[in-house]
mmCIF file of C-alpha atoms in Angstrom:
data_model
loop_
_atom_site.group_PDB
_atom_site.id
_atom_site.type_symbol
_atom_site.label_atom_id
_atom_site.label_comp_id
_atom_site.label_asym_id
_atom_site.label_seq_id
_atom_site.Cartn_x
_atom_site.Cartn_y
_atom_site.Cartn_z
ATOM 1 C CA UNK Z 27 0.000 0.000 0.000
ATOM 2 C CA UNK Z 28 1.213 3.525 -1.032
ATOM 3 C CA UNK Z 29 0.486 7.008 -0.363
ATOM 4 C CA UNK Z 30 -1.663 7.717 -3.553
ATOM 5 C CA UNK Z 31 -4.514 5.809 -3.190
ATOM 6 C CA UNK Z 32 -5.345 7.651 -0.166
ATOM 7 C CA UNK Z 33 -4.587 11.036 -1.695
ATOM 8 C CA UNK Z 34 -6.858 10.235 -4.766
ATOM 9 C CA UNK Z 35 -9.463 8.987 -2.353
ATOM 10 C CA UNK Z 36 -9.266 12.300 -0.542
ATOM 11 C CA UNK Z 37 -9.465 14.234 -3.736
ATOM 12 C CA UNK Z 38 -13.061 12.157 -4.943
ATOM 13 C CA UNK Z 39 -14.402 13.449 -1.412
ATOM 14 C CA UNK Z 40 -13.232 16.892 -1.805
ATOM 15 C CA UNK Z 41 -14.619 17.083 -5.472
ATOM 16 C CA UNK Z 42 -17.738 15.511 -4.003
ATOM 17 C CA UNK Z 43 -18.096 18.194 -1.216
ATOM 18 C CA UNK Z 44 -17.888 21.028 -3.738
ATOM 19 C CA UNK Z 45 -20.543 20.113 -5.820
ATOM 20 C CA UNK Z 46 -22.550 19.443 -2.951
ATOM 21 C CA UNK Z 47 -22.001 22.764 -1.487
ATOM 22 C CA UNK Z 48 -22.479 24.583 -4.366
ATOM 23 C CA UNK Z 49 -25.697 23.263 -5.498
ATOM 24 C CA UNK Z 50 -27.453 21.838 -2.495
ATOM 25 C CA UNK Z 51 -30.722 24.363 -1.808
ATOM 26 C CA UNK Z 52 -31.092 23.110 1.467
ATOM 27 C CA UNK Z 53 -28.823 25.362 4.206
ATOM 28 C CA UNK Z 54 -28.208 21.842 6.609
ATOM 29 C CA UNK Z 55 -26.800 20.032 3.128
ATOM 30 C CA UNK Z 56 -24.877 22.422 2.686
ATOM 31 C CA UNK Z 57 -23.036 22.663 6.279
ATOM 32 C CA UNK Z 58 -23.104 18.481 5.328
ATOM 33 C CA UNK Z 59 -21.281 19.437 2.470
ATOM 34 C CA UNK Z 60 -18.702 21.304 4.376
ATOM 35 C CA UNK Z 61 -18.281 18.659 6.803
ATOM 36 C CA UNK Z 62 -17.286 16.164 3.712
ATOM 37 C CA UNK Z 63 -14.660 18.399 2.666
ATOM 38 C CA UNK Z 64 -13.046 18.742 5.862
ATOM 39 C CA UNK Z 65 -13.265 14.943 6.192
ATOM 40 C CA UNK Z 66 -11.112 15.406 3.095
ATOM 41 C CA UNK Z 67 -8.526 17.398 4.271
ATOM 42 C CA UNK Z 68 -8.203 15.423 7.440
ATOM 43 C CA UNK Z 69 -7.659 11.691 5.334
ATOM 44 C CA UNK Z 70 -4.985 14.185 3.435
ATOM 45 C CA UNK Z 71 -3.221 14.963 6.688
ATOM 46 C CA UNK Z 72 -3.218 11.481 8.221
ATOM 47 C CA UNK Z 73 -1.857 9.957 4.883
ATOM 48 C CA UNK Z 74 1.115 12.484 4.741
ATOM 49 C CA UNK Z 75 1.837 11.996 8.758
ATOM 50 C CA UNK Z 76 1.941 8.216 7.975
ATOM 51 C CA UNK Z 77 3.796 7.642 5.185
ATOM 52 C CA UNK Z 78 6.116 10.607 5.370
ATOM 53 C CA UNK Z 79 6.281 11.950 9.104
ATOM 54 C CA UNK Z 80 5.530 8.459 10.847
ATOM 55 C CA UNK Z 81 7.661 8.630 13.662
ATOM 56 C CA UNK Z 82 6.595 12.146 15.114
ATOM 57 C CA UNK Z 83 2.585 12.173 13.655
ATOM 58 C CA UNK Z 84 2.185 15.814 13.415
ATOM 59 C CA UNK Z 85 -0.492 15.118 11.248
ATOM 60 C CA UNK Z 86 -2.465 13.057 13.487
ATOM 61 C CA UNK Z 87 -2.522 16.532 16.093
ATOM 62 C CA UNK Z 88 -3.547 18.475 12.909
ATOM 63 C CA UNK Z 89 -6.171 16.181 12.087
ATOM 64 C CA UNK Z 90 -7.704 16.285 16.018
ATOM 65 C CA UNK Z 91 -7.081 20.162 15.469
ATOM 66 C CA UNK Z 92 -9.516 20.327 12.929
ATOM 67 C CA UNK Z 93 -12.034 17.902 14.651
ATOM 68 C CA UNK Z 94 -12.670 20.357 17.498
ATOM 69 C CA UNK Z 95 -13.034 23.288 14.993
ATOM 70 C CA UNK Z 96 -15.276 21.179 12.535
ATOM 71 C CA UNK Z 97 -17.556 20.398 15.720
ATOM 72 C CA UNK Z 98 -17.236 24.159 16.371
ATOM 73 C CA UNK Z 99 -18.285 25.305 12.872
ATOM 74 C CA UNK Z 100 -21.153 22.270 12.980
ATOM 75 C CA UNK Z 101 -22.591 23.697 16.004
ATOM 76 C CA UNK Z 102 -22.386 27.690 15.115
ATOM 77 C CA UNK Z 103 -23.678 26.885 11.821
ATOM 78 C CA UNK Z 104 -26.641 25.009 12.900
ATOM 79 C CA UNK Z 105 -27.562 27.713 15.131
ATOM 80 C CA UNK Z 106 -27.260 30.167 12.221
ATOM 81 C CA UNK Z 107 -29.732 27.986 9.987
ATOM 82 C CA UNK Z 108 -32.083 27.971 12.688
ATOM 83 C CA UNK Z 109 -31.992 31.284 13.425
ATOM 84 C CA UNK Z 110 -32.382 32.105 9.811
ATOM 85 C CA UNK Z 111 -35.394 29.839 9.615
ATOM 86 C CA UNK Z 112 -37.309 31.461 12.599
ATOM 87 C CA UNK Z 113 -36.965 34.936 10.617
ATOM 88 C CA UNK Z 114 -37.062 33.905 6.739
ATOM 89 C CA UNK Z 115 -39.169 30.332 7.171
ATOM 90 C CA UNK Z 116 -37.186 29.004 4.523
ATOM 91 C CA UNK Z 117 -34.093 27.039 4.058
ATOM 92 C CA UNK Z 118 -33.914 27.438 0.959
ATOM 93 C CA UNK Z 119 -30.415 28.902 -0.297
ATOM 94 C CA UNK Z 120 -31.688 30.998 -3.147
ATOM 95 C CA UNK Z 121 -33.594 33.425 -0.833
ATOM 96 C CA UNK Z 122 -31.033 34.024 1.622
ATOM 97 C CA UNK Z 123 -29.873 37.532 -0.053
ATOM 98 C CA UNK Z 124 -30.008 39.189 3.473
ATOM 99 C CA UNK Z 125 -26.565 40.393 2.915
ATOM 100 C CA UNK Z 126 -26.031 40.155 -0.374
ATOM 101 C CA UNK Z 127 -27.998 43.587 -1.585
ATOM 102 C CA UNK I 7 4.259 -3.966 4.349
ATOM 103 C CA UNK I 8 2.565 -5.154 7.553
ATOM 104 C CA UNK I 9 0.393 -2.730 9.396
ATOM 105 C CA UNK I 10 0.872 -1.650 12.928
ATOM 106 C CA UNK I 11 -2.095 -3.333 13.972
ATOM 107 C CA UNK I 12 -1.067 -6.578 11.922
ATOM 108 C CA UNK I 13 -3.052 -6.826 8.616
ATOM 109 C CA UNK I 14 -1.304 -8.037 6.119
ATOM 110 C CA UNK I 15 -0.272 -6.670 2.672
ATOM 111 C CA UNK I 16 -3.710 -8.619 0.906
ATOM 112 C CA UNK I 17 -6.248 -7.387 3.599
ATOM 113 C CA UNK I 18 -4.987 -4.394 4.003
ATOM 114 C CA UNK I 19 -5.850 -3.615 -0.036
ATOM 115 C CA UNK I 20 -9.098 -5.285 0.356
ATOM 116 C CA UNK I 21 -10.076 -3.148 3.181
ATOM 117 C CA UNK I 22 -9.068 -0.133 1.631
ATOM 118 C CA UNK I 23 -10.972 -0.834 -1.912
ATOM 119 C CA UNK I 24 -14.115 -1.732 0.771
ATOM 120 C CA UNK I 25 -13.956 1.016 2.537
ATOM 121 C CA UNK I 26 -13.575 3.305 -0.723
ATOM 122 C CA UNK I 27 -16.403 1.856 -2.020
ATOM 123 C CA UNK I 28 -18.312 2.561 1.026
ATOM 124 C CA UNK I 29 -17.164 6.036 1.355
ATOM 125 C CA UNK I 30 -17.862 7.387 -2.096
ATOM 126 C CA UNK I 31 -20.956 5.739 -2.501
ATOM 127 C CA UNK I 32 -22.286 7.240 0.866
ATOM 128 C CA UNK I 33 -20.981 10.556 0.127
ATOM 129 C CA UNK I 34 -22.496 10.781 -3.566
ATOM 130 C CA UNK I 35 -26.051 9.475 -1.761
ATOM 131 C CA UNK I 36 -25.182 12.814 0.956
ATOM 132 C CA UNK I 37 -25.132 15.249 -2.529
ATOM 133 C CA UNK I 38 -27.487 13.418 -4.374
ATOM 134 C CA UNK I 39 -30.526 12.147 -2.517
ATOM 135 C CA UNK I 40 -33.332 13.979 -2.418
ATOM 136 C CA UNK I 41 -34.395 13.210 1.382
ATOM 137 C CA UNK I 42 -32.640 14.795 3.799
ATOM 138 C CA UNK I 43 -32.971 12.471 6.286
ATOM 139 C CA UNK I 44 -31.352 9.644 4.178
ATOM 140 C CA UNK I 45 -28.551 11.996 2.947
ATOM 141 C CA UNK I 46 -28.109 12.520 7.263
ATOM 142 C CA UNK I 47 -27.945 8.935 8.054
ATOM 143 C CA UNK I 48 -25.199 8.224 4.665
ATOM 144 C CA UNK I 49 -23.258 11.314 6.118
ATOM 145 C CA UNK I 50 -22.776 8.729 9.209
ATOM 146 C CA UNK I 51 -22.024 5.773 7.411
ATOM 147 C CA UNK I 52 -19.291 8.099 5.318
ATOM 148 C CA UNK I 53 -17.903 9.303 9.138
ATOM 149 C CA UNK I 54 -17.339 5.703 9.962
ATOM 150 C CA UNK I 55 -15.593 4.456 6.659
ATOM 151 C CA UNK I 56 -13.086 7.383 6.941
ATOM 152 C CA UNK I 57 -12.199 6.123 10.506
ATOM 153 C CA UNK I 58 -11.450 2.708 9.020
ATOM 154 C CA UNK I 59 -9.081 4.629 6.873
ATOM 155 C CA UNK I 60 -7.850 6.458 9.589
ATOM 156 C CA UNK I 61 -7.409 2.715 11.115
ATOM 157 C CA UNK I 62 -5.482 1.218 8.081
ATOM 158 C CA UNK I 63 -3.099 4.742 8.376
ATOM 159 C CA UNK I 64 -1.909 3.191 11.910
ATOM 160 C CA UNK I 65 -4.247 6.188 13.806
ATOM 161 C CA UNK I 66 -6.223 4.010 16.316
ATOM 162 C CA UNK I 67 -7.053 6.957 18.600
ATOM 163 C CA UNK I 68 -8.213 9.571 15.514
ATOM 164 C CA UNK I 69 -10.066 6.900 14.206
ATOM 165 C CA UNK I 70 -12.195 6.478 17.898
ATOM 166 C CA UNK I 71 -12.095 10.624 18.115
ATOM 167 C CA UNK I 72 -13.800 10.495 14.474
ATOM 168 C CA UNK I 73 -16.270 7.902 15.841
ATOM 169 C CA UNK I 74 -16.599 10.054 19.154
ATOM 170 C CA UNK I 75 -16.969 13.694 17.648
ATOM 171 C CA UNK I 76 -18.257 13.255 14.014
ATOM 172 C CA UNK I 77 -20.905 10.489 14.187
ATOM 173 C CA UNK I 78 -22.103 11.138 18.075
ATOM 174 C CA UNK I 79 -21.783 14.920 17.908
ATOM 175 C CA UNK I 80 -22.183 16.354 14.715
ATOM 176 C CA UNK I 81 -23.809 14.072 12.760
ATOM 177 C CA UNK I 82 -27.066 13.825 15.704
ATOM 178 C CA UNK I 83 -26.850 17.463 15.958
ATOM 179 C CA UNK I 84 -27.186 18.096 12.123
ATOM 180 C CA UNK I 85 -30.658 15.474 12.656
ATOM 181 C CA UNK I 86 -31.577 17.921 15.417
ATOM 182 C CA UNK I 87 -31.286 20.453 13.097
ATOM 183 C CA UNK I 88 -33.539 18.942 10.283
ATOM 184 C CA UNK I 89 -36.071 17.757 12.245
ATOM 185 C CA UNK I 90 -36.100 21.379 13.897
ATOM 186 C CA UNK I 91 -36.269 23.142 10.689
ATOM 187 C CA UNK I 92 -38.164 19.806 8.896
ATOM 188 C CA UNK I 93 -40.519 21.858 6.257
ATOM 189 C CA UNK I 94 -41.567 19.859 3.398
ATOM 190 C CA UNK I 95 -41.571 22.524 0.754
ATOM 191 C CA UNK I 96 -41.032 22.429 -3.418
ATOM 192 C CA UNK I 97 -38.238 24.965 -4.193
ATOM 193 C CA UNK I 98 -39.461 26.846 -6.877
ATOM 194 C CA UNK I 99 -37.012 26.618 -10.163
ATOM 195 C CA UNK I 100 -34.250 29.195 -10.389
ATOM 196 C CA UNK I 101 -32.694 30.404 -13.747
ATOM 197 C CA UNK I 102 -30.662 28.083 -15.540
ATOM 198 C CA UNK I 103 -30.739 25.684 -12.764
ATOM 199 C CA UNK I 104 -29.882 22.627 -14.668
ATOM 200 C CA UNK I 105 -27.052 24.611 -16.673
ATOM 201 C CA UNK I 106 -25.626 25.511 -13.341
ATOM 202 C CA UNK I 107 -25.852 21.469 -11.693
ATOM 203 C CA UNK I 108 -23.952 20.709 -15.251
ATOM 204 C CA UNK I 109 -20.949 23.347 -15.141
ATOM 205 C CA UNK I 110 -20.401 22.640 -11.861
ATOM 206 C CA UNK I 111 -20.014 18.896 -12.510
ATOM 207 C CA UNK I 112 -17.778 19.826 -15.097
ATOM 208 C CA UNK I 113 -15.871 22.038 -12.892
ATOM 209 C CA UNK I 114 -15.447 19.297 -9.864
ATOM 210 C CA UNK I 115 -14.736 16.677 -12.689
ATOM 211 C CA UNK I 116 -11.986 19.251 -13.644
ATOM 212 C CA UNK I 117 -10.611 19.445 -10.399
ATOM 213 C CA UNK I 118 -10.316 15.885 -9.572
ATOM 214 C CA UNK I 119 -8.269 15.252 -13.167
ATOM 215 C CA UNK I 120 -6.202 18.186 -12.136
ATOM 216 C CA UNK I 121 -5.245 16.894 -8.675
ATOM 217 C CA UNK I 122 -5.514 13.024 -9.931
ATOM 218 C CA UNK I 123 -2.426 14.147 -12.043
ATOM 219 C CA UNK I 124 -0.194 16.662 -9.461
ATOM 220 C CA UNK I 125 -0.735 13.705 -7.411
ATOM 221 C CA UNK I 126 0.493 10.288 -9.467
ATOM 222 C CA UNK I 127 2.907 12.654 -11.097
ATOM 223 C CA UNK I 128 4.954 14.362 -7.657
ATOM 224 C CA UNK I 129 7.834 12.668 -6.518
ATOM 225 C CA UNK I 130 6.656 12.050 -3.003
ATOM 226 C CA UNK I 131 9.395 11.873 -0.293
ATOM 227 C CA UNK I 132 8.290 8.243 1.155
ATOM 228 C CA UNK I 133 10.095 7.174 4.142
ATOM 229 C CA UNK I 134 11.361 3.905 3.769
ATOM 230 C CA UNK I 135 10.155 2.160 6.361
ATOM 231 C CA UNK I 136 7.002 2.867 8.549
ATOM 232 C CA UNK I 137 7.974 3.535 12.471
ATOM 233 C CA UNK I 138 6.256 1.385 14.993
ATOM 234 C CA UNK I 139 5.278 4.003 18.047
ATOM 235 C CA UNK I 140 4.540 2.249 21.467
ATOM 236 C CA UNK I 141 1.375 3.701 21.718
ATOM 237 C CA UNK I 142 0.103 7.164 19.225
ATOM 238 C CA UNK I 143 -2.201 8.093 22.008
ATOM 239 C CA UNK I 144 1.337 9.171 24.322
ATOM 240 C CA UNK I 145 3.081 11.028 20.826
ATOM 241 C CA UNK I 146 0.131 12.730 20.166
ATOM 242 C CA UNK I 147 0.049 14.000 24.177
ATOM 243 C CA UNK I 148 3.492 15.264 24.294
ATOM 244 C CA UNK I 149 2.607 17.079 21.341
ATOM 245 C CA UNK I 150 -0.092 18.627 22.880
ATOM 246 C CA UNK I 151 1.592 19.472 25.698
ATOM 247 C CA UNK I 152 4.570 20.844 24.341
ATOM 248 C CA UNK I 153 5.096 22.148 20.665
ATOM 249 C CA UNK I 154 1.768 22.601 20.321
ATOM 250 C CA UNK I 155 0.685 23.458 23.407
ATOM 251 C CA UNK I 156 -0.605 27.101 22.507
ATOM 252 C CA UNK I 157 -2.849 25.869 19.570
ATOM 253 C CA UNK I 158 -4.053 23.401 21.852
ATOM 254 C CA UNK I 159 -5.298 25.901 24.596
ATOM 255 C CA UNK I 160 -6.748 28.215 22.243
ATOM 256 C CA UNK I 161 -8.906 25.538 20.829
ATOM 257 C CA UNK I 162 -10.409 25.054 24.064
ATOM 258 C CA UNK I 163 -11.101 28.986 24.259
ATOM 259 C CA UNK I 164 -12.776 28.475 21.020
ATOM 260 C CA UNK I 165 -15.040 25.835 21.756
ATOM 261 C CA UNK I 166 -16.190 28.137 24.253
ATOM 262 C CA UNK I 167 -16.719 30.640 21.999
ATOM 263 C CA UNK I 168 -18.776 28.895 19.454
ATOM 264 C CA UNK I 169 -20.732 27.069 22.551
ATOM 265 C CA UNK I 170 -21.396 30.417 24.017
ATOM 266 C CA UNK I 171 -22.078 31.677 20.440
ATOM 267 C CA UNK I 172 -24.798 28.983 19.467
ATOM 268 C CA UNK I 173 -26.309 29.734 22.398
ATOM 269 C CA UNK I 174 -27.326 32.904 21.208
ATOM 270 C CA UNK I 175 -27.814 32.908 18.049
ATOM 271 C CA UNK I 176 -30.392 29.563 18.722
ATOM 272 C CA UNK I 177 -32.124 31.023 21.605
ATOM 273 C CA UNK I 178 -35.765 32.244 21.404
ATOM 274 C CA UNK I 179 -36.726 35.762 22.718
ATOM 275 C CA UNK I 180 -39.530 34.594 25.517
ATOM 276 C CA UNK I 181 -42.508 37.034 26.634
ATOM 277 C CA UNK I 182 -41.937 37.163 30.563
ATOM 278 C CA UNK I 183 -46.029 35.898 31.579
ATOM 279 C CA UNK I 184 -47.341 38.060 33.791
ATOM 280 C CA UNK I 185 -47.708 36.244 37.406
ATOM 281 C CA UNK I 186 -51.012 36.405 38.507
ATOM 282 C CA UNK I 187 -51.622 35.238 42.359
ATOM 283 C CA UNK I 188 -54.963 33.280 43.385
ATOM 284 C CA UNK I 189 -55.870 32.246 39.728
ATOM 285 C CA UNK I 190 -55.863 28.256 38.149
ATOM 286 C CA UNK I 191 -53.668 28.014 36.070
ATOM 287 C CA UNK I 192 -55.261 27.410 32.371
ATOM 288 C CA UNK I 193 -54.161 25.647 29.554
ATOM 289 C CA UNK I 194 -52.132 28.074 28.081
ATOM 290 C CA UNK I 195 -49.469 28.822 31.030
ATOM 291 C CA UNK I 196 -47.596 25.381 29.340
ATOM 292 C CA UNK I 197 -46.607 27.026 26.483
ATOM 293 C CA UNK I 198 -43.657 29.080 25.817
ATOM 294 C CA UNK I 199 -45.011 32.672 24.713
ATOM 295 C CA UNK I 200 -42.425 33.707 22.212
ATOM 296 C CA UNK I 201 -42.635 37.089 20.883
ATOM 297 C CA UNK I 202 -43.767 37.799 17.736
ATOM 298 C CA UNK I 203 -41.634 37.212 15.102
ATOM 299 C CA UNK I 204 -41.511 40.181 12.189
ATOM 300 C CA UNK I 205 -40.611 38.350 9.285
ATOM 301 C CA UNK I 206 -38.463 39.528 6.743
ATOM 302 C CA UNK I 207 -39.403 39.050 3.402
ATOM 303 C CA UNK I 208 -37.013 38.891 0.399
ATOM 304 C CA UNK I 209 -36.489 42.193 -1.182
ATOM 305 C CA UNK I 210 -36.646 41.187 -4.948
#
């Protein structure tokens, strides 16, 4: 087993997460979305602290580093949805232009 | 090459082509399907086959913090959130909205060629030989507790923050009810009086 697989693999999910994000109409696929492509970036960091930093796995703190702030952004995100569906009473992406005009 | 947890070279392929199967089927179902509910429940399933990568990468304790944070935190508190904000509604069609599902196909299509290629084409720097650690659990401690120790503590402030954050931004502006002494209480003192929402209507 080599490093590329996993680095392809990580690329499909990444790829996969963009098109979801951008164009999902529903605001909680889209924070899914988000949470695919850091998924993405954290099988990236794992395969690079295995097969080319394995005896000090820096990229194993990395990867818990962006745990806690993915659970951070899940959580503040959600709130923002919710909030945006008490006021709007929609989750639909293509009227959220609070900000945009 | 045998893995730290002692698969050998044959299992260790066939768990990976499993598990890749498993992951990029569940993740197309999380873009694709059109209940949100099911895409929820595939978002799990793709959580769990990236910790059995994490696994065959020689990560046991990432692999049981991906279990721990991404399928028993986030992925119940995104069901919270749809069945909190569960509407069953028909968007209405926007302009060019198939156009726009087709470029952007194209455009993620494009991107996986283009890092397919920087990828199989880089010289990577491969160590030769895989080190076996005692335990990753202690490495990844020191770590914490030393180099990285400021990172570490800041993360904590932030998880504050964003707890302390949610909070608001979720919470529901409640009418204080007016106490009245020597009266029954009627049906309506059970519910929450929230104030009356103005609602803001999209300018266009």
């Amino acid at each position: 087993m080599s490093l590329e697989p996993f680095l392809i693999i990580a690329a499909a999910l990444f790829c996969i997460g963009i098109y979801g994000l951008i164009t999902s109409r529903n605001a909680v696929r889209v924070l899914m979305s988000v949470e695919l492509m850091l998924n993405a970036v954290n099988i990236n960091l794992m395969a690079f602290s295995n097969y080319l930093d394995s005896a000090s796995i820096r990229g194993q703190v990395f990867t818990i580093f962006v745990i806690s702030i993915a659970a951070a952004e899940a959580a503040v995100g959600l709130a923002i949805v919710l909030s945006i569906y008490r006021s709007r009473d929609t989750v639909d992406m293509e009227q959220f232009n609070l900000l945009r005009w | 090459m045998i893995n730290n947890i002692g698969l050998g070279e044959g299992s260790q392929t066939v768990s990976l082509v499993v598990l890749t199967a498993m992951l990029i089927a569940s993740a197309m179902g999380v873009v694709l399907l059109q209940n949100i509910v099911y895409a929820a429940f595939l978002l799990g399933a793709t959580f769990i086959s990236v910790a059995g990568l994490y696994v065959l990468l020689n990560a046991d304790f990432v692999a049981a913090a991906q279990v721990l944070i991404y399928v028993g935190a986030v992925n119940i508190l995104i069901l919270f959130a749809i069945m909190l904000v569960n509407k069953r509604q028909d968007y209405q069609d926007v302009k060019y909205g198939a156009l726009r599902s087709v470029v952007t196909g194209v455009v993620c299509l494009g991107l996986f060629a283009l890092l397919g290629v920087t990828v199989t084409s880089t010289n990577w720097a491969i160590a030769p030989s895989i080190a076996k650690l005692p335990s990753t659990m202690v490495v990844i401690g020191q770590h914490f507790f030393s180099d990285y120790l400021l990172p570490f503590e800041l993360a904590s402030v932030l998880l504050l923050v964003a707890l302390i954050g949610a909070i608001v931004l979720a919470r529901r502006e409640l009418v204080p009810e007016p106490v009245q002494v020597g009266q029954a209480p009627s049906e309506d003192t059970l519910e929450l009086l929230e104030k009356p929402k103005e609602q803001l209507v999209a300018s266009k």
